[in-house]
XYZ file of N, CA, C and O in Angstrom:
660
model
N 18.647 20.197 -1.663
C 19.638 19.529 -0.845
C 20.414 18.537 -1.704
O 19.881 17.991 -2.652
N 21.605 18.271 -1.305
C 22.425 17.323 -2.047
C 22.297 15.933 -1.450
O 21.950 15.769 -0.291
N 22.609 14.963 -2.263
C 22.573 13.573 -1.839
C 23.892 13.239 -1.156
O 24.949 13.635 -1.642
N 23.857 12.525 -0.013
C 25.104 12.122 0.628
C 25.899 11.204 -0.292
O 25.353 10.618 -1.224
N 27.229 11.099 -0.046
C 28.038 10.215 -0.895
C 27.474 8.801 -0.925
O 26.967 8.292 0.071
N 27.574 8.169 -2.080
C 27.047 6.825 -2.292
C 28.005 5.792 -1.705
O 29.155 5.724 -2.098
N 27.517 5.015 -0.744
C 28.310 3.935 -0.138
C 27.409 2.719 -0.014
O 26.639 2.597 0.939
N 27.465 1.800 -1.008
C 26.546 0.656 -1.020
C 26.591 -0.189 0.246
O 25.565 -0.683 0.687
N 27.748 -0.349 0.850
C 27.855 -1.174 2.057
C 27.088 -0.544 3.213
O 26.350 -1.212 3.927
N 27.244 0.760 3.378
C 26.541 1.440 4.469
C 25.048 1.576 4.190
O 24.263 1.745 5.118
N 24.659 1.541 2.918
C 23.247 1.682 2.564
C 22.478 0.369 2.673
O 21.252 0.385 2.704
N 23.173 -0.750 2.745
C 22.496 -2.055 2.753
C 21.513 -2.202 3.916
O 20.366 -2.606 3.694
N 21.883 -1.881 5.166
C 20.890 -2.001 6.252
C 19.667 -1.102 6.026
O 18.539 -1.518 6.291
N 19.890 0.093 5.507
C 18.775 0.996 5.213
C 17.892 0.417 4.115
O 16.658 0.446 4.219
N 18.505 -0.143 3.085
C 17.739 -0.764 2.008
C 16.913 -1.937 2.537
O 15.724 -2.057 2.225
N 17.519 -2.779 3.346
C 16.798 -3.935 3.894
C 15.632 -3.491 4.771
O 14.526 -4.032 4.663
N 15.855 -2.515 5.638
C 14.758 -2.003 6.484
C 13.637 -1.436 5.620
O 12.456 -1.658 5.875
N 14.038 -0.681 4.595
C 13.035 -0.060 3.717
C 12.218 -1.104 2.970
O 11.014 -0.922 2.759
N 12.862 -2.187 2.561
C 12.149 -3.238 1.834
C 11.289 -4.096 2.752
O 10.213 -4.556 2.356
N 11.753 -4.317 3.972
C 11.016 -5.185 4.901
C 9.739 -4.518 5.397
O 8.700 -5.177 5.541
N 9.787 -3.231 5.638
C 8.653 -2.522 6.239
C 7.322 -2.735 5.495
O 6.331 -3.116 6.124
N 7.247 -2.534 4.184
C 5.961 -2.770 3.523
C 5.550 -4.242 3.543
O 4.355 -4.550 3.583
N 6.527 -5.146 3.562
C 6.178 -6.561 3.623
C 5.631 -6.951 4.992
O 4.852 -7.900 5.100
N 6.004 -6.222 6.036
C 5.408 -6.453 7.356
C 3.925 -6.077 7.307
O 3.066 -6.827 7.777
N 3.634 -4.917 6.707
C 2.225 -4.522 6.540
C 1.491 -5.564 5.702
O 0.351 -5.931 6.000
N 2.165 -6.047 4.658
C 1.565 -7.076 3.811
C 1.320 -8.368 4.566
O 0.304 -9.042 4.341
N 2.221 -8.733 5.459
C 2.045 -9.959 6.246
C 0.847 -9.839 7.177
O 0.078 -10.794 7.341
N 0.661 -8.669 7.756
C -0.518 -8.445 8.612
C -1.785 -8.582 7.764
O -2.748 -9.255 8.160
N -1.772 -7.956 6.600
C -2.925 -8.056 5.708
C -3.175 -9.479 5.250
O -4.319 -9.942 5.198
N -2.104 -10.196 4.938
C -2.242 -11.591 4.496
C -2.805 -12.474 5.594
O -3.603 -13.377 5.326
N -2.393 -12.225 6.823
C -2.908 -13.009 7.949
C -4.419 -12.827 8.091
O -5.124 -13.753 8.508
N -4.909 -11.652 7.740
C -6.355 -11.405 7.785
C -7.052 -11.957 6.545
O -8.223 -12.345 6.602
N -6.336 -12.019 5.443
C -6.932 -12.384 4.154
C -7.051 -13.885 3.956
O -8.153 -14.403 3.693
N -5.949 -14.589 4.040
C -5.924 -15.996 3.628
C -6.936 -16.894 4.319
O -7.577 -17.707 3.648
N -7.150 -16.765 5.623
C -8.148 -17.653 6.243
C -9.573 -17.413 5.748
O -10.453 -18.238 5.964
N -9.789 -16.276 5.092
C -11.141 -15.915 4.668
C -11.358 -15.990 3.161
O -12.426 -15.627 2.680
N -10.370 -16.462 2.432
C -10.534 -16.535 0.976
C -11.567 -17.580 0.581
O -12.582 -17.252 -0.032
N -11.320 -18.827 0.911
C -12.252 -19.870 0.469
C -13.524 -19.894 1.308
O -14.585 -20.218 0.800
N -13.417 -19.522 2.580
C -14.600 -19.597 3.442
C -15.556 -18.428 3.238
O -16.732 -18.525 3.570
N -15.079 -17.314 2.675
C -15.955 -16.160 2.523
C -15.805 -15.492 1.156
O -16.791 -15.383 0.419
N -14.614 -15.054 0.806
C -14.426 -14.280 -0.427
C -14.879 -15.057 -1.658
O -15.530 -14.498 -2.541
N -14.553 -16.335 -1.716
C -14.943 -17.142 -2.879
C -16.457 -17.267 -3.025
O -16.942 -17.558 -4.115
N -17.202 -17.051 -1.946
C -18.653 -17.171 -1.997
C -19.340 -15.880 -2.456
O -20.533 -15.884 -2.725
N -18.574 -14.779 -2.540
C -19.161 -13.501 -2.929
C -19.444 -13.445 -4.423
O -18.707 -14.015 -5.228
N -20.504 -12.732 -4.771
C -20.752 -12.424 -6.174
C -19.749 -11.350 -6.577
O -19.549 -10.367 -5.858
N -19.099 -11.542 -7.724
C -18.028 -10.639 -8.142
C -18.420 -9.910 -9.424
O -19.124 -10.446 -10.271
N -17.926 -8.672 -9.572
C -18.178 -7.948 -10.822
C -17.364 -8.574 -11.957
O -16.377 -9.275 -11.716
N -17.743 -8.300 -13.179
C -17.075 -8.892 -14.336
C -15.609 -8.477 -14.435
O -14.802 -9.193 -15.014
N -15.240 -7.341 -13.865
C -13.866 -6.854 -13.963
C -12.981 -7.339 -12.812
O -11.825 -6.931 -12.702
N -13.512 -8.222 -11.988
C -12.724 -8.743 -10.870
C -11.597 -9.635 -11.389
O -11.853 -10.599 -12.111
N -10.351 -9.319 -11.039
C -9.251 -10.157 -11.538
C -9.250 -11.522 -10.859
O -9.789 -11.681 -9.758
N -8.610 -12.502 -11.476
C -8.473 -13.801 -10.814
C -7.631 -13.648 -9.541
O -6.763 -12.775 -9.465
N -7.895 -14.507 -8.566
C -7.153 -14.431 -7.302
C -5.646 -14.513 -7.516
O -4.879 -13.908 -6.772
N -5.207 -15.220 -8.529
C -3.774 -15.412 -8.787
C -3.057 -14.104 -9.122
O -1.835 -14.028 -9.028
N -3.785 -13.063 -9.488
C -3.180 -11.777 -9.839
C -2.736 -11.010 -8.592
O -1.751 -10.268 -8.621
N -3.442 -11.191 -7.505
C -3.223 -10.343 -6.332
C -1.851 -10.530 -5.691
O -1.205 -9.542 -5.323
N -1.384 -11.747 -5.556
C -0.079 -11.980 -4.929
C 1.058 -11.306 -5.676
O 1.817 -10.521 -5.086
N 1.202 -11.569 -6.985
C 2.268 -10.894 -7.735
C 2.107 -9.372 -7.764
O 3.094 -8.634 -7.699
N 0.865 -8.900 -7.865
C 0.643 -7.450 -7.889
C 1.112 -6.820 -6.584
O 1.856 -5.827 -6.590
N 0.691 -7.397 -5.457
C 1.084 -6.824 -4.176
C 2.574 -6.980 -3.909
O 3.201 -6.085 -3.347
N 3.171 -8.072 -4.331
C 4.621 -8.229 -4.166
C 5.350 -7.116 -4.909
O 6.266 -6.478 -4.362
N 4.936 -6.855 -6.124
C 5.548 -5.785 -6.915
C 5.335 -4.430 -6.247
O 6.270 -3.617 -6.141
N 4.114 -4.184 -5.790
C 3.822 -2.895 -5.154
C 4.619 -2.713 -3.865
O 5.134 -1.620 -3.600
N 4.746 -3.762 -3.063
C 5.527 -3.658 -1.835
C 7.001 -3.410 -2.138
O 7.666 -2.644 -1.430
N 7.524 -4.025 -3.195
C 8.913 -3.757 -3.598
C 9.082 -2.295 -4.028
O 10.061 -1.636 -3.649
N 8.134 -1.790 -4.804
C 8.190 -0.389 -5.228
C 8.071 0.558 -4.037
O 8.767 1.586 -3.972
N 7.203 0.220 -3.091
C 7.058 1.049 -1.898
C 8.364 1.076 -1.106
O 8.807 2.142 -0.649
N 8.971 -0.086 -0.928
C 10.221 -0.158 -0.190
C 11.331 0.616 -0.884
O 12.100 1.348 -0.237
N 11.427 0.473 -2.205
C 12.438 1.211 -2.964
C 12.197 2.712 -2.853
O 13.142 3.502 -2.699
N 10.945 3.101 -2.909
C 10.581 4.508 -2.784
C 11.016 5.061 -1.423
O 11.633 6.130 -1.328
N 10.689 4.325 -0.388
C 11.057 4.758 0.966
C 12.577 4.839 1.113
O 13.106 5.772 1.721
N 13.283 3.877 0.544
C 14.748 3.882 0.585
C 15.297 5.155 -0.068
O 16.198 5.807 0.478
N 14.770 5.519 -1.226
C 15.247 6.725 -1.906
C 15.033 7.974 -1.061
O 15.890 8.859 -1.011
N 13.900 8.032 -0.384
C 13.625 9.184 0.487
C 14.581 9.177 1.679
O 15.133 10.214 2.052
N 14.799 8.012 2.265
C 15.647 7.934 3.453
C 17.096 8.311 3.169
O 17.764 8.883 4.020
N 17.582 8.000 2.007
C 18.990 8.262 1.719
C 19.245 9.685 1.237
O 20.382 10.100 1.124
N 18.191 10.438 0.965
C 18.345 11.823 0.520
C 18.576 12.744 1.711
O 17.971 12.570 2.777
N 19.428 13.723 1.514
C 19.544 14.801 2.491
C 18.328 15.698 2.286
O 18.010 16.066 1.161
N 17.643 16.002 3.344
C 16.442 16.835 3.252
C 16.233 17.528 4.589
O 16.825 17.150 5.600
N 15.389 18.521 4.557
C 15.025 19.191 5.805
C 14.463 18.149 6.765
O 13.613 17.334 6.358
N 14.910 18.145 8.016
C 14.395 17.147 8.966
C 12.874 17.149 9.076
O 12.253 16.086 9.161
N 12.257 18.318 9.025
C 10.791 18.362 9.144
C 10.126 17.747 7.918
O 9.088 17.081 8.038
N 10.704 17.941 6.740
C 10.141 17.348 5.520
C 10.276 15.831 5.560
O 9.346 15.108 5.202
N 11.425 15.357 6.014
C 11.639 13.917 6.086
C 10.743 13.290 7.154
O 10.176 12.220 6.955
N 10.584 13.980 8.287
C 9.704 13.480 9.355
C 8.267 13.381 8.857
O 7.594 12.367 9.058
N 7.794 14.416 8.171
C 6.426 14.400 7.632
C 6.266 13.267 6.620
O 5.258 12.557 6.636
N 7.264 13.094 5.751
C 7.203 12.019 4.757
C 7.146 10.657 5.437
O 6.376 9.781 5.031
N 7.940 10.477 6.471
C 7.952 9.193 7.182
C 6.649 8.934 7.934
O 6.172 7.797 7.973
N 6.085 9.962 8.509
C 4.802 9.796 9.213
C 3.709 9.396 8.220
O 2.931 8.466 8.472
N 3.650 10.086 7.099
C 2.641 9.755 6.087
C 2.860 8.367 5.519
O 1.902 7.619 5.297
N 4.108 8.006 5.282
C 4.422 6.668 4.775
C 3.965 5.606 5.779
O 3.331 4.613 5.392
N 4.268 5.820 7.047
C 3.826 4.880 8.084
C 2.314 4.799 8.180
O 1.745 3.713 8.331
N 1.655 5.934 8.069
C 0.185 5.959 8.125
C -0.412 5.138 6.997
O -1.311 4.328 7.220
N 0.091 5.313 5.780
C -0.493 4.560 4.669
C -0.211 3.069 4.816
O -1.015 2.243 4.406
N 0.925 2.690 5.431
C 1.180 1.268 5.672
C 0.175 0.688 6.664
O -0.331 -0.419 6.478
N -0.111 1.441 7.720
C -1.102 0.990 8.711
C -2.471 0.863 8.054
O -3.181 -0.136 8.247
N -2.855 1.858 7.267
C -4.154 1.805 6.586
C -4.207 0.671 5.572
O -5.260 0.053 5.378
N -3.086 0.378 4.937
C -3.004 -0.736 3.996
C -3.357 -2.044 4.704
O -4.181 -2.826 4.218
N -2.731 -2.286 5.840
C -3.000 -3.520 6.601
C -4.427 -3.516 7.158
O -5.100 -4.552 7.158
N -4.874 -2.362 7.620
C -6.218 -2.262 8.208
C -7.306 -2.604 7.197
O -8.316 -3.221 7.545
N -7.103 -2.237 5.932
C -8.117 -2.553 4.927
C -8.369 -4.059 4.874
O -9.525 -4.506 4.854
N -7.310 -4.861 4.857
C -7.478 -6.318 4.800
C -8.198 -6.848 6.031
O -9.008 -7.771 5.936
N -7.885 -6.253 7.160
C -8.557 -6.675 8.400
C -10.049 -6.386 8.312
O -10.882 -7.243 8.626
N -10.397 -5.183 7.854
C -11.815 -4.826 7.748
C -12.527 -5.659 6.692
O -13.618 -6.183 6.935
N -11.925 -5.753 5.511
C -12.605 -6.431 4.407
C -12.679 -7.935 4.641
O -13.752 -8.529 4.527
N -11.558 -8.561 4.944
C -11.512 -10.020 5.024
C -11.807 -10.559 6.426
O -12.694 -11.399 6.581
N -11.079 -10.115 7.430
C -11.250 -10.684 8.771
C -12.588 -10.278 9.380
O -13.278 -11.106 9.975
N -12.949 -9.004 9.213
C -14.229 -8.538 9.762
C -15.388 -8.762 8.790
O -16.547 -8.603 9.166
N -15.055 -9.084 7.553
C -16.061 -9.301 6.504
C -17.025 -8.112 6.403
O -18.250 -8.262 6.358
N -16.407 -6.927 6.370
C -17.161 -5.671 6.374
C -16.770 -4.821 5.159
O -16.031 -3.837 5.288
N -17.241 -5.195 3.967
C -16.870 -4.433 2.768
C -17.268 -2.958 2.823
O -16.567 -2.121 2.262
N -18.369 -2.627 3.488
C -18.781 -1.225 3.597
C -17.778 -0.413 4.405
O -17.371 0.679 3.992
N -17.373 -0.934 5.547
C -16.360 -0.254 6.368
C -15.029 -0.195 5.628
O -14.321 0.826 5.670
N -14.684 -1.267 4.929
C -13.435 -1.293 4.158
C -13.463 -0.258 3.043
O -12.433 0.353 2.726
N -14.630 -0.037 2.461
C -14.773 0.955 1.399
C -14.487 2.362 1.932
O -13.775 3.144 1.299
N -15.026 2.675 3.082
C -14.748 3.975 3.700
C -13.257 4.083 4.014
O -12.608 5.095 3.716
N -12.696 3.024 4.563
C -11.290 3.031 4.959
C -10.370 3.165 3.758
O -9.357 3.876 3.827
N -10.691 2.532 2.646
C -9.797 2.586 1.479
C -9.744 3.998 0.893
O -8.740 4.371 0.279
N -10.773 4.777 1.111
C -10.728 6.180 0.682
C -9.681 6.943 1.491
O -8.924 7.755 0.945
N -9.619 6.671 2.795
C -8.578 7.268 3.632
C -7.197 6.770 3.210
O -6.230 7.538 3.200
N -7.099 5.491 2.863
C -5.831 4.939 2.383
C -5.400 5.661 1.107
O -4.241 6.084 0.992
N -6.315 5.840 0.165
C -5.983 6.499 -1.100
C -5.483 7.917 -0.847
O -4.467 8.336 -1.411
N -6.180 8.650 0.012
C -5.760 10.019 0.336
C -4.384 10.011 0.998
O -3.533 10.852 0.689
N -4.153 9.054 1.891
C -2.847 9.002 2.560
C -1.726 8.690 1.561
O -0.600 9.181 1.716
N -2.016 7.907 0.534
C -1.014 7.634 -0.506
C -0.741 8.920 -1.301
O 0.417 9.238 -1.585
N -1.784 9.655 -1.647
C -1.598 10.933 -2.352
C -0.723 11.869 -1.516
O 0.228 12.479 -2.027
N -1.027 11.970 -0.231
C -0.240 12.848 0.646
C 1.199 12.368 0.771
O 2.131 13.180 0.826
N 1.396 11.053 0.795
C 2.749 10.497 0.842
C 3.507 10.847 -0.437
O 4.683 11.243 -0.387
N 2.849 10.728 -1.569
C 3.483 11.086 -2.849
C 3.882 12.562 -2.843
O 4.992 12.917 -3.268
N 3.013 13.406 -2.361
C 3.322 14.843 -2.305
C 4.527 15.088 -1.391
O 5.432 15.857 -1.733
N 4.555 14.427 -0.247
C 5.692 14.586 0.676
C 6.973 14.026 0.072
O 8.051 14.617 0.223
N 6.868 12.889 -0.618
C 8.052 12.257 -1.212
C 8.602 13.074 -2.384
O 9.816 13.156 -2.560
N 7.734 13.669 -3.189
C 8.208 14.397 -4.376
C 9.089 15.572 -3.977
O 9.990 15.965 -4.720
N 8.870 16.124 -2.797
C 9.694 17.239 -2.314
C 11.103 16.786 -1.958
O 12.016 17.606 -1.892
N 11.256 15.488 -1.723
C 12.556 14.940 -1.327
C 13.201 14.181 -2.480
O 14.389 14.310 -2.740
N 12.405 13.374 -3.174
C 12.907 12.580 -4.298
C 11.782 12.366 -5.302
O 10.868 11.569 -5.055
N 11.822 13.064 -6.420
C 10.779 12.860 -7.432
C 10.667 11.404 -7.889
O 9.562 10.914 -8.123
N 11.777 10.709 -7.993
C 11.724 9.301 -8.391
C 10.980 8.470 -7.348
O 10.175 7.598 -7.696
N 11.221 8.742 -6.076
C 10.519 8.021 -5.006
C 9.011 8.226 -5.130
O 8.229 7.282 -4.972
N 8.604 9.445 -5.415
C 7.176 9.735 -5.582
C 6.615 8.977 -6.779
O 5.534 8.390 -6.704
N 7.365 8.954 -7.865
C 6.926 8.266 -9.072
C 6.746 6.764 -8.827
O 5.812 6.143 -9.355
N 7.599 6.185 -8.011
C 7.498 4.748 -7.720
C 6.216 4.393 -6.967
O 5.812 3.228 -6.958
N 5.579 5.369 -6.337
C 4.330 5.111 -5.611
C 3.081 5.238 -6.493
O 1.988 4.865 -6.065
N 3.230 5.736 -7.706
C 2.067 5.919 -8.580
C 1.362 4.597 -8.901
O 0.121 4.541 -8.842
N 2.077 3.501 -9.198
C 1.345 2.238 -9.434
C 0.517 1.803 -8.219
O -0.589 1.275 -8.370
N 1.030 2.034 -7.039
C 0.313 1.720 -5.794
C -0.954 2.562 -5.692
O -2.022 2.050 -5.345
N -0.852 3.840 -6.026
C -2.020 4.717 -5.998
C -3.068 4.235 -7.003
O -4.261 4.172 -6.682
N -2.626 3.878 -8.203
C -3.564 3.405 -9.231
C -4.201 2.077 -8.842
O -5.412 1.879 -9.033
N -3.408 1.165 -8.288
C -3.947 -0.127 -7.849
C -4.959 0.080 -6.727
O -6.002 -0.580 -6.697
N -4.664 0.993 -5.822
C -5.586 1.264 -4.716
C -6.882 1.878 -5.240
O -7.968 1.564 -4.733
N -6.796 2.713 -6.255
C -8.015 3.267 -6.870
C -8.843 2.140 -7.486
O -10.077 2.093 -7.307
N -8.169 1.224 -8.193
C -8.876 0.073 -8.753
C -9.480 -0.778 -7.630
O -10.636 -1.219 -7.723
N -8.713 -1.001 -6.565
C -9.211 -1.791 -5.432
C -10.429 -1.132 -4.791
O -11.356 -1.827 -4.359
N -10.453 0.183 -4.754
C -11.611 0.884 -4.193
C -12.851 0.659 -5.054
O -13.950 0.418 -4.538
N -12.677 0.706 -6.373
C -13.802 0.450 -7.285
C -14.274 -0.992 -7.131
O -15.487 -1.259 -7.067
N -13.339 -1.909 -7.063
C -13.684 -3.323 -6.863
C -14.380 -3.522 -5.524
O -15.398 -4.220 -5.432
N -13.861 -2.901 -4.474
C -14.475 -2.978 -3.144
C -15.917 -2.466 -3.196
O -16.844 -3.108 -2.661
N -16.120 -1.341 -3.869
C -17.472 -0.766 -3.971
C -18.408 -1.730 -4.706
O -19.563 -1.919 -4.282
N -17.926 -2.320 -5.777
C -18.752 -3.261 -6.544
C -19.084 -4.496 -5.721
O -20.226 -4.970 -5.719
N -18.108 -5.007 -5.001
C -18.355 -6.193 -4.145
C -19.360 -5.868 -3.049
O -20.250 -6.658 -2.748
N -19.225 -4.696 -2.458
C -20.170 -4.266 -1.420
C -21.574 -4.166 -2.005
O -22.543 -4.662 -1.435
N -21.694 -3.535 -3.174
C -23.007 -3.329 -3.802
C -23.636 -4.678 -4.183
O -24.826 -4.898 -3.972
N -22.847 -5.574 -4.757
C -23.382 -6.844 -5.222
C -23.755 -7.812 -4.080
O -24.543 -8.742 -4.303
N -23.188 -7.609 -2.930
C -23.353 -8.597 -1.858
C -24.012 -8.023 -0.598
O -23.902 -8.607 0.475
N -24.729 -6.930 -0.745
C -25.442 -6.354 0.413
C -26.624 -7.191 0.791
O -27.231 -7.866 0.061
């Protein structure tokens, strides 16, 4: 399929929506996370490879920007309606699972449940990448850092669960 004509003015609302959406998921996750950092997370025994807390904010900000840019690229491409619908459903699913992980891990203080859930999140990101690559290879590529970070987060989650059972 061909790309519609480029019109930056008309694309601005789409770009803003695409960028805001992952930050909404991030805000839900942050609301579950921040109240539990010093009261719970800081008390956990951590593996040696656990990054400092200061790394997480910039990492997630970057990942949410990449996710939003990725979604924008998919949205502006002409594609089969069914392919675009599937891509959007998978993208929405991974955003919900992204927020749910923080709720399970931090708000519910359930690292075991969060570990199971993050596996579903990782799979949903893989499926989103597959759906996106059919519409925009660049959009799919922009999600790879998110997939890698989520894989690292799953390993960290497993280690935290094991060390603090």
